[in-house]
Amino acid sequence: MADSTPQPYGSEPVPRPAPGPYISAITNRTTNLVIRGAMLFSVGVFLALVLNLLQVQRNVTLFPPDVISSIFSSAWWVPPCCGTASALIGLLYPCIDSRLGEPHKFKREWSSVMRCVAVFVGINHASAKVDFANNVQLSLTLAALSVGLWWTFDRSRSGFGLGVVIALLATLATQLLVYNGVFQYTSPDFLYIRSWLPCIFFAGVITMGNIGRQLALYEHKVAQEKTHQD
């Protein structure tokens, strides 16, 4: 874009210098980060709608009648909250890998990510529809499935550590919401909530972390191909 500053008569306008490669790199990085965040947010919203609908239909969770206002039988704030958390988790995982200098290379293909999502949905389905003898048996089964999901699709120490920490924080936040009457569980067996809830959160964190890592890897490959072409 040419500079609009008046020039002396008879002289050619001096074009405005293009941004340097460093500025361009920062701009592209920010744009890609926003795009990845938006994609992760969309995935989180979709999974929240589907899985929360399953929980509500099976009467695992109960919302007050005045907050069930959408066609998905879900409180309006649940999908945006889950979408935001999914975006943060999906962006955090590759960032932590980069900081630790340990790029995650285990099963880095989209087919593996899709299988991870399917297993996560299956774990949620089991928590809502499969009948167990007691809550302890259900919780132990879901814990084993969640750790199995991590071992099958992740196997990184950073992934396991982040999964445990975020699952505990999410469980605490859920307890606060239930305590304040925002919603409730039909058969709470552990401090106002279901004892298997941390297992679901852990599996969800691992799943969104895998999606975030795969998106970051795809972005890196595209950037490398563009560099080679230039």
JSON list of C-alpha atoms in Angstrom, two decimals:
[
{"chain": "A", "resi": 1, "resn": "MET", "atom": "CA", "xyz": [0.00, 0.00, 0.00]},
{"chain": "A", "resi": 2, "resn": "ALA", "atom": "CA", "xyz": [1.49, 3.31, -1.11]},
{"chain": "A", "resi": 3, "resn": "ASP", "atom": "CA", "xyz": [2.04, 6.14, 1.32]},
{"chain": "A", "resi": 4, "resn": "SER", "atom": "CA", "xyz": [-0.56, 8.89, 0.95]},
{"chain": "A", "resi": 5, "resn": "THR", "atom": "CA", "xyz": [1.81, 11.66, 2.16]},
{"chain": "A", "resi": 6, "resn": "PRO", "atom": "CA", "xyz": [2.03, 14.49, -0.46]},
{"chain": "A", "resi": 7, "resn": "GLN", "atom": "CA", "xyz": [5.24, 14.32, -2.50]},
{"chain": "A", "resi": 8, "resn": "PRO", "atom": "CA", "xyz": [7.09, 17.15, -4.27]},
{"chain": "A", "resi": 9, "resn": "TYR", "atom": "CA", "xyz": [5.89, 17.82, -7.79]},
{"chain": "A", "resi": 10, "resn": "GLY", "atom": "CA", "xyz": [7.52, 15.56, -10.33]},
{"chain": "A", "resi": 11, "resn": "SER", "atom": "CA", "xyz": [8.77, 13.00, -7.83]},
{"chain": "A", "resi": 12, "resn": "GLU", "atom": "CA", "xyz": [7.45, 9.46, -7.62]},
{"chain": "A", "resi": 13, "resn": "PRO", "atom": "CA", "xyz": [5.58, 8.45, -4.45]},
{"chain": "A", "resi": 14, "resn": "VAL", "atom": "CA", "xyz": [7.65, 6.40, -2.06]},
{"chain": "A", "resi": 15, "resn": "PRO", "atom": "CA", "xyz": [5.89, 3.13, -1.14]},
{"chain": "A", "resi": 16, "resn": "ARG", "atom": "CA", "xyz": [5.42, 2.36, 2.51]},
{"chain": "A", "resi": 17, "resn": "PRO", "atom": "CA", "xyz": [7.81, -0.41, 3.57]},
{"chain": "A", "resi": 18, "resn": "ALA", "atom": "CA", "xyz": [6.25, -3.84, 4.03]},
{"chain": "A", "resi": 19, "resn": "PRO", "atom": "CA", "xyz": [6.27, -5.35, 7.50]},
{"chain": "A", "resi": 20, "resn": "GLY", "atom": "CA", "xyz": [9.38, -7.34, 8.29]},
{"chain": "A", "resi": 21, "resn": "PRO", "atom": "CA", "xyz": [9.42, -11.12, 8.54]},
{"chain": "A", "resi": 22, "resn": "TYR", "atom": "CA", "xyz": [9.29, -11.00, 12.35]},
{"chain": "A", "resi": 23, "resn": "ILE", "atom": "CA", "xyz": [6.07, -8.92, 12.36]},
{"chain": "A", "resi": 24, "resn": "SER", "atom": "CA", "xyz": [4.56, -11.20, 9.71]},
{"chain": "A", "resi": 25, "resn": "ALA", "atom": "CA", "xyz": [5.44, -14.27, 11.74]},
{"chain": "A", "resi": 26, "resn": "ILE", "atom": "CA", "xyz": [3.85, -12.82, 14.89]},
{"chain": "A", "resi": 27, "resn": "THR", "atom": "CA", "xyz": [0.69, -11.91, 12.95]},
{"chain": "A", "resi": 28, "resn": "ASN", "atom": "CA", "xyz": [0.40, -15.36, 11.38]},
{"chain": "A", "resi": 29, "resn": "ARG", "atom": "CA", "xyz": [1.02, -17.04, 14.73]},
{"chain": "A", "resi": 30, "resn": "THR", "atom": "CA", "xyz": [-1.72, -15.00, 16.40]},
{"chain": "A", "resi": 31, "resn": "THR", "atom": "CA", "xyz": [-4.16, -15.67, 13.57]},
{"chain": "A", "resi": 32, "resn": "ASN", "atom": "CA", "xyz": [-3.47, -19.41, 13.69]},
{"chain": "A", "resi": 33, "resn": "LEU", "atom": "CA", "xyz": [-3.87, -19.38, 17.47]},
{"chain": "A", "resi": 34, "resn": "VAL", "atom": "CA", "xyz": [-7.28, -17.72, 17.17]},
{"chain": "A", "resi": 35, "resn": "ILE", "atom": "CA", "xyz": [-8.37, -20.20, 14.49]},
{"chain": "A", "resi": 36, "resn": "ARG", "atom": "CA", "xyz": [-7.27, -23.17, 16.59]},
{"chain": "A", "resi": 37, "resn": "GLY", "atom": "CA", "xyz": [-9.04, -21.73, 19.63]},
{"chain": "A", "resi": 38, "resn": "ALA", "atom": "CA", "xyz": [-12.25, -21.24, 17.66]},
{"chain": "A", "resi": 39, "resn": "MET", "atom": "CA", "xyz": [-12.14, -24.82, 16.36]},
{"chain": "A", "resi": 40, "resn": "LEU", "atom": "CA", "xyz": [-11.52, -26.22, 19.84]},
{"chain": "A", "resi": 41, "resn": "PHE", "atom": "CA", "xyz": [-14.35, -24.07, 21.22]},
{"chain": "A", "resi": 42, "resn": "SER", "atom": "CA", "xyz": [-16.73, -25.44, 18.58]},
{"chain": "A", "resi": 43, "resn": "VAL", "atom": "CA", "xyz": [-15.76, -29.04, 19.34]},
{"chain": "A", "resi": 44, "resn": "GLY", "atom": "CA", "xyz": [-16.22, -28.43, 23.07]},
{"chain": "A", "resi": 45, "resn": "VAL", "atom": "CA", "xyz": [-19.66, -26.88, 22.56]},
{"chain": "A", "resi": 46, "resn": "PHE", "atom": "CA", "xyz": [-20.77, -29.79, 20.37]},
{"chain": "A", "resi": 47, "resn": "LEU", "atom": "CA", "xyz": [-19.57, -32.45, 22.82]},
{"chain": "A", "resi": 48, "resn": "ALA", "atom": "CA", "xyz": [-21.16, -30.56, 25.73]},
{"chain": "A", "resi": 49, "resn": "LEU", "atom": "CA", "xyz": [-24.54, -30.46, 23.99]},
{"chain": "A", "resi": 50, "resn": "VAL", "atom": "CA", "xyz": [-24.45, -34.15, 23.11]},
{"chain": "A", "resi": 51, "resn": "LEU", "atom": "CA", "xyz": [-23.10, -35.45, 26.43]},
{"chain": "A", "resi": 52, "resn": "ASN", "atom": "CA", "xyz": [-25.16, -33.16, 28.63]},
{"chain": "A", "resi": 53, "resn": "LEU", "atom": "CA", "xyz": [-28.30, -34.16, 26.73]},
{"chain": "A", "resi": 54, "resn": "LEU", "atom": "CA", "xyz": [-27.44, -37.78, 27.48]},
{"chain": "A", "resi": 55, "resn": "GLN", "atom": "CA", "xyz": [-27.00, -37.05, 31.19]},
{"chain": "A", "resi": 56, "resn": "VAL", "atom": "CA", "xyz": [-30.26, -35.08, 31.40]},
{"chain": "A", "resi": 57, "resn": "GLN", "atom": "CA", "xyz": [-32.27, -37.73, 29.54]},
{"chain": "A", "resi": 58, "resn": "ARG", "atom": "CA", "xyz": [-31.04, -40.40, 31.95]},
{"chain": "A", "resi": 59, "resn": "ASN", "atom": "CA", "xyz": [-31.82, -38.13, 34.93]},
{"chain": "A", "resi": 60, "resn": "VAL", "atom": "CA", "xyz": [-28.20, -38.18, 36.06]},
{"chain": "A", "resi": 61, "resn": "THR", "atom": "CA", "xyz": [-28.21, -34.39, 36.32]},
{"chain": "A", "resi": 62, "resn": "LEU", "atom": "CA", "xyz": [-31.20, -32.19, 37.10]},
{"chain": "A", "resi": 63, "resn": "PHE", "atom": "CA", "xyz": [-31.53, -28.49, 36.24]},
{"chain": "A", "resi": 64, "resn": "PRO", "atom": "CA", "xyz": [-34.23, -26.20, 37.61]},
{"chain": "A", "resi": 65, "resn": "PRO", "atom": "CA", "xyz": [-37.15, -25.91, 35.14]},
{"chain": "A", "resi": 66, "resn": "ASP", "atom": "CA", "xyz": [-36.55, -22.21, 34.50]},
{"chain": "A", "resi": 67, "resn": "VAL", "atom": "CA", "xyz": [-33.00, -22.74, 33.19]},
{"chain": "A", "resi": 68, "resn": "ILE", "atom": "CA", "xyz": [-33.87, -25.51, 30.73]},
{"chain": "A", "resi": 69, "resn": "SER", "atom": "CA", "xyz": [-34.63, -23.08, 27.94]},
{"chain": "A", "resi": 70, "resn": "SER", "atom": "CA", "xyz": [-32.95, -24.49, 24.86]},
{"chain": "A", "resi": 71, "resn": "ILE", "atom": "CA", "xyz": [-33.98, -27.14, 22.37]},
{"chain": "A", "resi": 72, "resn": "PHE", "atom": "CA", "xyz": [-31.09, -29.27, 23.62]},
{"chain": "A", "resi": 73, "resn": "SER", "atom": "CA", "xyz": [-32.58, -29.49, 27.14]},
{"chain": "A", "resi": 74, "resn": "SER", "atom": "CA", "xyz": [-29.46, -27.91, 28.61]},
{"chain": "A", "resi": 75, "resn": "ALA", "atom": "CA", "xyz": [-28.78, -24.79, 30.62]},
{"chain": "A", "resi": 76, "resn": "TRP", "atom": "CA", "xyz": [-27.59, -22.09, 28.23]},
{"chain": "A", "resi": 77, "resn": "TRP", "atom": "CA", "xyz": [-24.30, -21.53, 30.06]},
{"chain": "A", "resi": 78, "resn": "VAL", "atom": "CA", "xyz": [-23.09, -25.15, 29.91]},
{"chain": "A", "resi": 79, "resn": "PRO", "atom": "CA", "xyz": [-21.98, -25.28, 26.23]},
{"chain": "A", "resi": 80, "resn": "PRO", "atom": "CA", "xyz": [-20.09, -21.94, 26.29]},
{"chain": "A", "resi": 81, "resn": "CYS", "atom": "CA", "xyz": [-18.30, -22.89, 29.51]},
{"chain": "A", "resi": 82, "resn": "CYS", "atom": "CA", "xyz": [-17.32, -26.28, 28.13]},
{"chain": "A", "resi": 83, "resn": "GLY", "atom": "CA", "xyz": [-16.26, -24.70, 24.84]},
{"chain": "A", "resi": 84, "resn": "THR", "atom": "CA", "xyz": [-14.06, -22.16, 26.61]},
{"chain": "A", "resi": 85, "resn": "ALA", "atom": "CA", "xyz": [-12.49, -24.85, 28.79]},
{"chain": "A", "resi": 86, "resn": "SER", "atom": "CA", "xyz": [-11.90, -27.03, 25.73]},
{"chain": "A", "resi": 87, "resn": "ALA", "atom": "CA", "xyz": [-10.16, -24.19, 23.90]},
{"chain": "A", "resi": 88, "resn": "LEU", "atom": "CA", "xyz": [-7.91, -23.43, 26.87]},
{"chain": "A", "resi": 89, "resn": "ILE", "atom": "CA", "xyz": [-7.01, -27.10, 27.36]},
{"chain": "A", "resi": 90, "resn": "GLY", "atom": "CA", "xyz": [-6.41, -27.69, 23.65]},
{"chain": "A", "resi": 91, "resn": "LEU", "atom": "CA", "xyz": [-4.10, -24.68, 23.44]},
{"chain": "A", "resi": 92, "resn": "LEU", "atom": "CA", "xyz": [-2.35, -25.45, 26.73]},
{"chain": "A", "resi": 93, "resn": "TYR", "atom": "CA", "xyz": [-1.24, -28.99, 25.88]},
{"chain": "A", "resi": 94, "resn": "PRO", "atom": "CA", "xyz": [1.01, -28.19, 22.87]},
{"chain": "A", "resi": 95, "resn": "CYS", "atom": "CA", "xyz": [2.28, -25.11, 24.71]},
{"chain": "A", "resi": 96, "resn": "ILE", "atom": "CA", "xyz": [3.37, -27.25, 27.68]},
{"chain": "A", "resi": 97, "resn": "ASP", "atom": "CA", "xyz": [4.97, -29.77, 25.30]},
{"chain": "A", "resi": 98, "resn": "SER", "atom": "CA", "xyz": [6.96, -26.95, 23.71]},
{"chain": "A", "resi": 99, "resn": "ARG", "atom": "CA", "xyz": [8.02, -25.50, 27.06]},
{"chain": "A", "resi": 100, "resn": "LEU", "atom": "CA", "xyz": [9.20, -28.89, 28.32]},
{"chain": "A", "resi": 101, "resn": "GLY", "atom": "CA", "xyz": [11.02, -29.59, 25.09]},
{"chain": "A", "resi": 102, "resn": "GLU", "atom": "CA", "xyz": [9.16, -32.88, 24.76]},
{"chain": "A", "resi": 103, "resn": "PRO", "atom": "CA", "xyz": [7.11, -32.82, 21.54]},
{"chain": "A", "resi": 104, "resn": "HIS", "atom": "CA", "xyz": [4.36, -35.39, 21.68]},
{"chain": "A", "resi": 105, "resn": "LYS", "atom": "CA", "xyz": [4.85, -37.92, 18.87]},
{"chain": "A", "resi": 106, "resn": "PHE", "atom": "CA", "xyz": [2.76, -40.87, 20.03]},
{"chain": "A", "resi": 107, "resn": "LYS", "atom": "CA", "xyz": [0.00, -41.74, 17.50]},
{"chain": "A", "resi": 108, "resn": "ARG", "atom": "CA", "xyz": [0.00, -38.35, 15.83]},
{"chain": "A", "resi": 109, "resn": "GLU", "atom": "CA", "xyz": [-2.69, -38.87, 13.18]},
{"chain": "A", "resi": 110, "resn": "TRP", "atom": "CA", "xyz": [-6.30, -37.79, 12.87]},
{"chain": "A", "resi": 111, "resn": "SER", "atom": "CA", "xyz": [-7.63, -41.35, 12.89]},
{"chain": "A", "resi": 112, "resn": "SER", "atom": "CA", "xyz": [-6.18, -41.82, 16.39]},
{"chain": "A", "resi": 113, "resn": "VAL", "atom": "CA", "xyz": [-7.77, -38.54, 17.54]},
{"chain": "A", "resi": 114, "resn": "MET", "atom": "CA", "xyz": [-11.17, -39.62, 16.21]},
{"chain": "A", "resi": 115, "resn": "ARG", "atom": "CA", "xyz": [-10.88, -42.94, 18.04]},
{"chain": "A", "resi": 116, "resn": "CYS", "atom": "CA", "xyz": [-10.00, -41.05, 21.22]},
{"chain": "A", "resi": 117, "resn": "VAL", "atom": "CA", "xyz": [-13.15, -38.93, 20.86]},
{"chain": "A", "resi": 118, "resn": "ALA", "atom": "CA", "xyz": [-15.22, -42.07, 20.29]},
{"chain": "A", "resi": 119, "resn": "VAL", "atom": "CA", "xyz": [-13.82, -43.72, 23.42]},
{"chain": "A", "resi": 120, "resn": "PHE", "atom": "CA", "xyz": [-14.50, -40.56, 25.45]},
{"chain": "A", "resi": 121, "resn": "VAL", "atom": "CA", "xyz": [-18.13, -40.51, 24.29]},
{"chain": "A", "resi": 122, "resn": "GLY", "atom": "CA", "xyz": [-18.35, -44.21, 25.12]},
{"chain": "A", "resi": 123, "resn": "ILE", "atom": "CA", "xyz": [-17.10, -43.59, 28.67]},
{"chain": "A", "resi": 124, "resn": "ASN", "atom": "CA", "xyz": [-19.78, -40.92, 29.11]},
{"chain": "A", "resi": 125, "resn": "HIS", "atom": "CA", "xyz": [-22.38, -43.29, 27.69]},
{"chain": "A", "resi": 126, "resn": "ALA", "atom": "CA", "xyz": [-21.33, -45.94, 30.18]},
{"chain": "A", "resi": 127, "resn": "SER", "atom": "CA", "xyz": [-21.62, -43.53, 33.10]},
{"chain": "A", "resi": 128, "resn": "ALA", "atom": "CA", "xyz": [-25.21, -42.71, 32.15]},
{"chain": "A", "resi": 129, "resn": "LYS", "atom": "CA", "xyz": [-26.66, -45.95, 30.79]},
{"chain": "A", "resi": 130, "resn": "VAL", "atom": "CA", "xyz": [-24.76, -48.96, 32.11]},
{"chain": "A", "resi": 131, "resn": "ASP", "atom": "CA", "xyz": [-26.12, -50.29, 35.40]},
{"chain": "A", "resi": 132, "resn": "PHE", "atom": "CA", "xyz": [-23.57, -51.37, 38.00]},
{"chain": "A", "resi": 133, "resn": "ALA", "atom": "CA", "xyz": [-24.06, -53.07, 41.33]},
{"chain": "A", "resi": 134, "resn": "ASN", "atom": "CA", "xyz": [-22.92, -49.99, 43.26]},
{"chain": "A", "resi": 135, "resn": "ASN", "atom": "CA", "xyz": [-21.26, -46.62, 42.78]},
{"chain": "A", "resi": 136, "resn": "VAL", "atom": "CA", "xyz": [-17.85, -47.91, 43.87]},
{"chain": "A", "resi": 137, "resn": "GLN", "atom": "CA", "xyz": [-17.82, -50.46, 41.07]},
{"chain": "A", "resi": 138, "resn": "LEU", "atom": "CA", "xyz": [-18.94, -47.84, 38.56]},
{"chain": "A", "resi": 139, "resn": "SER", "atom": "CA", "xyz": [-16.28, -45.37, 39.70]},
{"chain": "A", "resi": 140, "resn": "LEU", "atom": "CA", "xyz": [-13.49, -47.95, 39.57]},
{"chain": "A", "resi": 141, "resn": "THR", "atom": "CA", "xyz": [-14.57, -49.08, 36.11]},
{"chain": "A", "resi": 142, "resn": "LEU", "atom": "CA", "xyz": [-14.66, -45.52, 34.76]},
{"chain": "A", "resi": 143, "resn": "ALA", "atom": "CA", "xyz": [-11.30, -44.77, 36.39]},
{"chain": "A", "resi": 144, "resn": "ALA", "atom": "CA", "xyz": [-9.76, -47.78, 34.65]},
{"chain": "A", "resi": 145, "resn": "LEU", "atom": "CA", "xyz": [-11.32, -46.75, 31.32]},
{"chain": "A", "resi": 146, "resn": "SER", "atom": "CA", "xyz": [-10.06, -43.19, 31.68]},
{"chain": "A", "resi": 147, "resn": "VAL", "atom": "CA", "xyz": [-6.51, -44.27, 32.50]},
{"chain": "A", "resi": 148, "resn": "GLY", "atom": "CA", "xyz": [-6.74, -46.74, 29.62]},
{"chain": "A", "resi": 149, "resn": "LEU", "atom": "CA", "xyz": [-7.73, -43.89, 27.31]},
{"chain": "A", "resi": 150, "resn": "TRP", "atom": "CA", "xyz": [-4.64, -41.94, 28.40]},
{"chain": "A", "resi": 151, "resn": "TRP", "atom": "CA", "xyz": [-2.39, -44.97, 27.94]},
{"chain": "A", "resi": 152, "resn": "THR", "atom": "CA", "xyz": [-3.83, -45.76, 24.50]},
{"chain": "A", "resi": 153, "resn": "PHE", "atom": "CA", "xyz": [-3.82, -42.27, 22.99]},
{"chain": "A", "resi": 154, "resn": "ASP", "atom": "CA", "xyz": [-1.37, -40.16, 25.03]},
{"chain": "A", "resi": 155, "resn": "ARG", "atom": "CA", "xyz": [1.17, -41.85, 27.34]},
{"chain": "A", "resi": 156, "resn": "SER", "atom": "CA", "xyz": [2.92, -38.56, 28.19]},
{"chain": "A", "resi": 157, "resn": "ARG", "atom": "CA", "xyz": [3.71, -37.57, 31.76]},
{"chain": "A", "resi": 158, "resn": "SER", "atom": "CA", "xyz": [2.71, -33.98, 31.08]},
{"chain": "A", "resi": 159, "resn": "GLY", "atom": "CA", "xyz": [-0.62, -35.15, 29.66]},
{"chain": "A", "resi": 160, "resn": "PHE", "atom": "CA", "xyz": [-1.35, -37.29, 32.70]},
{"chain": "A", "resi": 161, "resn": "GLY", "atom": "CA", "xyz": [-0.33, -34.56, 35.15]},
{"chain": "A", "resi": 162, "resn": "LEU", "atom": "CA", "xyz": [-2.39, -31.86, 33.44]},
{"chain": "A", "resi": 163, "resn": "GLY", "atom": "CA", "xyz": [-5.33, -34.25, 33.20]},
{"chain": "A", "resi": 164, "resn": "VAL", "atom": "CA", "xyz": [-5.30, -34.95, 36.94]},
{"chain": "A", "resi": 165, "resn": "VAL", "atom": "CA", "xyz": [-4.88, -31.30, 37.95]},
{"chain": "A", "resi": 166, "resn": "ILE", "atom": "CA", "xyz": [-7.59, -29.97, 35.61]},
{"chain": "A", "resi": 167, "resn": "ALA", "atom": "CA", "xyz": [-9.96, -32.81, 36.54]},
{"chain": "A", "resi": 168, "resn": "LEU", "atom": "CA", "xyz": [-9.60, -31.97, 40.25]},
{"chain": "A", "resi": 169, "resn": "LEU", "atom": "CA", "xyz": [-10.19, -28.26, 39.59]},
{"chain": "A", "resi": 170, "resn": "ALA", "atom": "CA", "xyz": [-13.24, -29.01, 37.43]},
{"chain": "A", "resi": 171, "resn": "THR", "atom": "CA", "xyz": [-14.62, -31.32, 40.12]},
{"chain": "A", "resi": 172, "resn": "LEU", "atom": "CA", "xyz": [-14.20, -28.59, 42.73]},
{"chain": "A", "resi": 173, "resn": "ALA", "atom": "CA", "xyz": [-15.97, -26.07, 40.48]},
{"chain": "A", "resi": 174, "resn": "THR", "atom": "CA", "xyz": [-18.84, -28.52, 39.95]},
{"chain": "A", "resi": 175, "resn": "GLN", "atom": "CA", "xyz": [-19.17, -29.06, 43.69]},
{"chain": "A", "resi": 176, "resn": "LEU", "atom": "CA", "xyz": [-19.46, -25.30, 44.19]},
{"chain": "A", "resi": 177, "resn": "LEU", "atom": "CA", "xyz": [-22.17, -25.06, 41.51]},
{"chain": "A", "resi": 178, "resn": "VAL", "atom": "CA", "xyz": [-24.17, -27.91, 43.03]},
{"chain": "A", "resi": 179, "resn": "TYR", "atom": "CA", "xyz": [-23.73, -26.49, 46.54]},
{"chain": "A", "resi": 180, "resn": "ASN", "atom": "CA", "xyz": [-25.15, -23.15, 45.36]},
{"chain": "A", "resi": 181, "resn": "GLY", "atom": "CA", "xyz": [-28.17, -24.82, 43.75]},
{"chain": "A", "resi": 182, "resn": "VAL", "atom": "CA", "xyz": [-27.31, -24.19, 40.09]},
{"chain": "A", "resi": 183, "resn": "PHE", "atom": "CA", "xyz": [-28.06, -27.87, 39.35]},
{"chain": "A", "resi": 184, "resn": "GLN", "atom": "CA", "xyz": [-27.95, -31.19, 41.17]},
{"chain": "A", "resi": 185, "resn": "TYR", "atom": "CA", "xyz": [-27.25, -34.89, 40.78]},
{"chain": "A", "resi": 186, "resn": "THR", "atom": "CA", "xyz": [-30.02, -37.40, 41.36]},
{"chain": "A", "resi": 187, "resn": "SER", "atom": "CA", "xyz": [-27.89, -39.77, 43.45]},
{"chain": "A", "resi": 188, "resn": "PRO", "atom": "CA", "xyz": [-24.88, -37.89, 44.85]},
{"chain": "A", "resi": 189, "resn": "ASP", "atom": "CA", "xyz": [-22.46, -40.12, 46.68]},
{"chain": "A", "resi": 190, "resn": "PHE", "atom": "CA", "xyz": [-19.42, -37.87, 47.17]},
{"chain": "A", "resi": 191, "resn": "LEU", "atom": "CA", "xyz": [-19.73, -34.30, 48.47]},
{"chain": "A", "resi": 192, "resn": "TYR", "atom": "CA", "xyz": [-22.87, -33.34, 46.49]},
{"chain": "A", "resi": 193, "resn": "ILE", "atom": "CA", "xyz": [-21.67, -34.99, 43.25]},
{"chain": "A", "resi": 194, "resn": "ARG", "atom": "CA", "xyz": [-21.14, -38.43, 41.74]},
{"chain": "A", "resi": 195, "resn": "SER", "atom": "CA", "xyz": [-17.84, -40.08, 42.64]},
{"chain": "A", "resi": 196, "resn": "TRP", "atom": "CA", "xyz": [-17.10, -40.96, 39.01]},
{"chain": "A", "resi": 197, "resn": "LEU", "atom": "CA", "xyz": [-17.17, -37.33, 37.84]},
{"chain": "A", "resi": 198, "resn": "PRO", "atom": "CA", "xyz": [-13.36, -36.76, 38.09]},
{"chain": "A", "resi": 199, "resn": "CYS", "atom": "CA", "xyz": [-12.86, -39.75, 35.77]},
{"chain": "A", "resi": 200, "resn": "ILE", "atom": "CA", "xyz": [-15.10, -38.13, 33.14]},
{"chain": "A", "resi": 201, "resn": "PHE", "atom": "CA", "xyz": [-13.25, -34.84, 33.47]},
{"chain": "A", "resi": 202, "resn": "PHE", "atom": "CA", "xyz": [-9.88, -36.59, 33.17]},
{"chain": "A", "resi": 203, "resn": "ALA", "atom": "CA", "xyz": [-10.95, -38.40, 30.00]},
{"chain": "A", "resi": 204, "resn": "GLY", "atom": "CA", "xyz": [-12.29, -35.14, 28.56]},
{"chain": "A", "resi": 205, "resn": "VAL", "atom": "CA", "xyz": [-9.04, -33.31, 29.26]},
{"chain": "A", "resi": 206, "resn": "ILE", "atom": "CA", "xyz": [-6.99, -36.03, 27.56]},
{"chain": "A", "resi": 207, "resn": "THR", "atom": "CA", "xyz": [-9.35, -35.96, 24.57]},
{"chain": "A", "resi": 208, "resn": "MET", "atom": "CA", "xyz": [-9.23, -32.19, 24.08]},
{"chain": "A", "resi": 209, "resn": "GLY", "atom": "CA", "xyz": [-5.47, -32.23, 24.66]},
{"chain": "A", "resi": 210, "resn": "ASN", "atom": "CA", "xyz": [-5.07, -34.72, 21.82]},
{"chain": "A", "resi": 211, "resn": "ILE", "atom": "CA", "xyz": [-7.23, -32.61, 19.50]},
{"chain": "A", "resi": 212, "resn": "GLY", "atom": "CA", "xyz": [-5.23, -29.51, 20.39]},
{"chain": "A", "resi": 213, "resn": "ARG", "atom": "CA", "xyz": [-1.92, -31.27, 19.79]},
{"chain": "A", "resi": 214, "resn": "GLN", "atom": "CA", "xyz": [-3.08, -32.57, 16.42]},
{"chain": "A", "resi": 215, "resn": "LEU", "atom": "CA", "xyz": [-4.25, -29.11, 15.32]},
{"chain": "A", "resi": 216, "resn": "ALA", "atom": "CA", "xyz": [-0.90, -27.63, 16.38]},
{"chain": "A", "resi": 217, "resn": "LEU", "atom": "CA", "xyz": [0.97, -30.37, 14.49]},
{"chain": "A", "resi": 218, "resn": "TYR", "atom": "CA", "xyz": [-1.11, -29.76, 11.37]},
{"chain": "A", "resi": 219, "resn": "GLU", "atom": "CA", "xyz": [-0.41, -26.03, 11.60]},
{"chain": "A", "resi": 220, "resn": "HIS", "atom": "CA", "xyz": [3.32, -26.74, 11.96]},
{"chain": "A", "resi": 221, "resn": "LYS", "atom": "CA", "xyz": [3.31, -29.00, 8.88]},
{"chain": "A", "resi": 222, "resn": "VAL", "atom": "CA", "xyz": [1.46, -26.42, 6.79]},
{"chain": "A", "resi": 223, "resn": "ALA", "atom": "CA", "xyz": [3.94, -23.72, 7.85]},
{"chain": "A", "resi": 224, "resn": "GLN", "atom": "CA", "xyz": [6.89, -25.93, 6.93]},
{"chain": "A", "resi": 225, "resn": "GLU", "atom": "CA", "xyz": [5.42, -26.73, 3.49]},
{"chain": "A", "resi": 226, "resn": "LYS", "atom": "CA", "xyz": [4.83, -23.03, 2.87]},
{"chain": "A", "resi": 227, "resn": "THR", "atom": "CA", "xyz": [8.43, -22.26, 3.86]},
{"chain": "A", "resi": 228, "resn": "HIS", "atom": "CA", "xyz": [9.78, -24.89, 1.47]},
{"chain": "A", "resi": 229, "resn": "GLN", "atom": "CA", "xyz": [7.62, -23.55, -1.35]},
{"chain": "A", "resi": 230, "resn": "ASP", "atom": "CA", "xyz": [8.89, -20.00, -0.74]}
]
